[in-house]
Amino acid sequence: MSLRSATEERYRTIFEHDNDVVMVPDLETEEFVDVHPRAGEPLIDSRSELLFDPS
């Protein structure tokens, strides 16, 4: 595993298990490219709504 892959895996694990709401925006489109799985709980119904995912 490369250093980059190991680092990405480490931060993905932190991101997915953190108790804080984490949202990653695309500054050009002003849409979220990723949100913590629990991010939708205090705001709206689901993570997919935050990501504008129609599915």
Short mmCIF file of N, CA and C in Angstrom, two decimals:
data_model
loop_
_atom_site.label_atom_id
_atom_site.label_comp_id
_atom_site.label_asym_id
_atom_site.label_seq_id
_atom_site.Cartn_x
_atom_site.Cartn_y
_atom_site.Cartn_z
N MET A 1 0.85 -1.17 0.00
CA MET A 1 0.00 0.00 0.00
C MET A 1 0.90 1.24 0.00
N SER A 2 0.58 2.17 -0.87
CA SER A 2 1.37 3.39 -0.96
C SER A 2 1.06 4.30 0.22
N LEU A 3 1.94 5.26 0.45
CA LEU A 3 1.73 6.23 1.53
C LEU A 3 0.44 7.00 1.30
N ARG A 4 0.18 7.38 0.05
CA ARG A 4 -1.06 8.12 -0.25
C ARG A 4 -2.29 7.27 0.06
N SER A 5 -2.29 6.01 -0.35
CA SER A 5 -3.43 5.13 -0.08
C SER A 5 -3.64 4.95 1.42
N ALA A 6 -2.56 4.77 2.15
CA ALA A 6 -2.64 4.60 3.60
C ALA A 6 -3.20 5.85 4.26
N THR A 7 -2.76 7.01 3.78
CA THR A 7 -3.25 8.28 4.33
C THR A 7 -4.73 8.47 4.03
N GLU A 8 -5.13 8.18 2.78
CA GLU A 8 -6.54 8.30 2.41
C GLU A 8 -7.41 7.36 3.23
N GLU A 9 -6.93 6.14 3.44
CA GLU A 9 -7.68 5.18 4.23
C GLU A 9 -7.81 5.65 5.68
N ARG A 10 -6.74 6.20 6.21
CA ARG A 10 -6.76 6.71 7.59
C ARG A 10 -7.79 7.83 7.74
N TYR A 11 -7.76 8.80 6.83
CA TYR A 11 -8.70 9.91 6.92
C TYR A 11 -10.13 9.49 6.62
N ARG A 12 -10.33 8.52 5.74
CA ARG A 12 -11.67 7.99 5.47
C ARG A 12 -12.22 7.34 6.74
N THR A 13 -11.39 6.60 7.44
CA THR A 13 -11.82 5.97 8.69
C THR A 13 -12.21 7.02 9.72
N ILE A 14 -11.40 8.06 9.86
CA ILE A 14 -11.71 9.15 10.79
C ILE A 14 -13.02 9.82 10.37
N PHE A 15 -13.14 10.13 9.09
CA PHE A 15 -14.33 10.79 8.56
C PHE A 15 -15.59 9.99 8.85
N GLU A 16 -15.56 8.69 8.63
CA GLU A 16 -16.75 7.85 8.78
C GLU A 16 -17.11 7.57 10.23
N HIS A 17 -16.15 7.69 11.15
CA HIS A 17 -16.41 7.34 12.55
C HIS A 17 -16.44 8.54 13.49
N ASP A 18 -16.26 9.71 12.98
CA ASP A 18 -16.26 10.93 13.80
C ASP A 18 -17.70 11.23 14.24
N ASN A 19 -17.85 11.77 15.41
CA ASN A 19 -19.19 12.14 15.90
C ASN A 19 -19.61 13.54 15.45
N ASP A 20 -18.67 14.29 14.91
CA ASP A 20 -18.99 15.63 14.42
C ASP A 20 -19.55 15.55 13.00
N VAL A 21 -20.35 16.53 12.64
CA VAL A 21 -20.86 16.61 11.28
C VAL A 21 -19.75 17.19 10.41
N VAL A 22 -19.36 16.44 9.38
CA VAL A 22 -18.31 16.86 8.48
C VAL A 22 -18.90 16.93 7.07
N MET A 23 -18.71 18.05 6.40
CA MET A 23 -19.21 18.23 5.05
C MET A 23 -18.07 18.73 4.18
N VAL A 24 -17.88 18.12 3.01
CA VAL A 24 -16.80 18.50 2.11
C VAL A 24 -17.41 19.15 0.87
N PRO A 25 -17.22 20.47 0.72
CA PRO A 25 -17.83 21.16 -0.43
C PRO A 25 -16.90 21.23 -1.64
N ASP A 26 -17.50 21.32 -2.81
CA ASP A 26 -16.77 21.66 -4.03
C ASP A 26 -16.92 23.17 -4.16
N LEU A 27 -15.83 23.89 -4.07
CA LEU A 27 -15.89 25.35 -4.04
C LEU A 27 -16.34 25.96 -5.37
N GLU A 28 -16.19 25.21 -6.46
CA GLU A 28 -16.62 25.73 -7.75
C GLU A 28 -18.13 25.57 -7.95
N THR A 29 -18.66 24.41 -7.61
CA THR A 29 -20.09 24.15 -7.82
C THR A 29 -20.95 24.54 -6.62
N GLU A 30 -20.29 24.73 -5.48
CA GLU A 30 -20.97 25.04 -4.23
C GLU A 30 -21.94 23.93 -3.79
N GLU A 31 -21.61 22.70 -4.18
CA GLU A 31 -22.37 21.53 -3.74
C GLU A 31 -21.44 20.67 -2.90
N PHE A 32 -22.02 19.84 -2.03
CA PHE A 32 -21.22 18.94 -1.22
C PHE A 32 -20.79 17.75 -2.06
N VAL A 33 -19.51 17.40 -1.99
CA VAL A 33 -19.01 16.22 -2.69
C VAL A 33 -19.00 15.01 -1.77
N ASP A 34 -19.02 15.26 -0.48
CA ASP A 34 -19.11 14.17 0.49
C ASP A 34 -19.60 14.75 1.81
N VAL A 35 -20.32 13.96 2.55
CA VAL A 35 -20.79 14.36 3.87
C VAL A 35 -20.69 13.16 4.80
N HIS A 36 -20.45 13.43 6.04
CA HIS A 36 -20.39 12.40 7.07
C HIS A 36 -21.71 11.63 7.04
N PRO A 37 -21.69 10.31 7.19
CA PRO A 37 -22.93 9.54 7.15
C PRO A 37 -24.02 10.03 8.11
N ARG A 38 -23.64 10.64 9.20
CA ARG A 38 -24.63 11.15 10.17
C ARG A 38 -25.01 12.60 9.91
N ALA A 39 -24.46 13.21 8.90
CA ALA A 39 -24.68 14.65 8.67
C ALA A 39 -26.14 14.99 8.47
N GLY A 40 -26.91 14.10 7.91
CA GLY A 40 -28.31 14.38 7.67
C GLY A 40 -29.20 14.28 8.89
N GLU A 41 -28.75 13.61 9.92
CA GLU A 41 -29.59 13.38 11.09
C GLU A 41 -30.13 14.66 11.73
N PRO A 42 -29.29 15.65 12.03
CA PRO A 42 -29.85 16.83 12.70
C PRO A 42 -30.49 17.83 11.73
N LEU A 43 -30.28 17.66 10.42
CA LEU A 43 -30.73 18.66 9.47
C LEU A 43 -31.95 18.25 8.66
N ILE A 44 -31.80 17.19 7.89
CA ILE A 44 -32.86 16.70 7.02
C ILE A 44 -32.86 15.19 7.03
N ASP A 45 -33.62 14.59 6.16
CA ASP A 45 -33.83 13.15 6.23
C ASP A 45 -32.65 12.26 5.92
N SER A 46 -31.84 12.63 4.93
CA SER A 46 -30.81 11.66 4.56
C SER A 46 -29.56 12.29 3.97
N ARG A 47 -28.51 11.50 4.00
CA ARG A 47 -27.23 11.90 3.43
C ARG A 47 -27.38 12.17 1.94
N SER A 48 -28.17 11.36 1.24
CA SER A 48 -28.32 11.54 -0.20
C SER A 48 -28.96 12.88 -0.55
N GLU A 49 -29.83 13.38 0.33
CA GLU A 49 -30.41 14.71 0.08
C GLU A 49 -29.35 15.80 0.17
N LEU A 50 -28.40 15.65 1.09
CA LEU A 50 -27.33 16.63 1.20
C LEU A 50 -26.42 16.61 -0.03
N LEU A 51 -26.26 15.43 -0.62
CA LEU A 51 -25.41 15.28 -1.79
C LEU A 51 -26.18 15.51 -3.09
N PHE A 52 -27.44 15.85 -3.01
CA PHE A 52 -28.30 16.07 -4.17
C PHE A 52 -28.36 14.83 -5.05
N ASP A 53 -28.37 13.68 -4.40
CA ASP A 53 -28.43 12.40 -5.10
C ASP A 53 -29.89 12.01 -5.25
N PRO A 54 -30.39 11.91 -6.48
CA PRO A 54 -31.82 11.61 -6.67
C PRO A 54 -32.20 10.18 -6.30
N SER A 55 -31.23 9.30 -6.07
CA SER A 55 -31.57 7.91 -5.76
C SER A 55 -31.94 7.71 -4.32
#
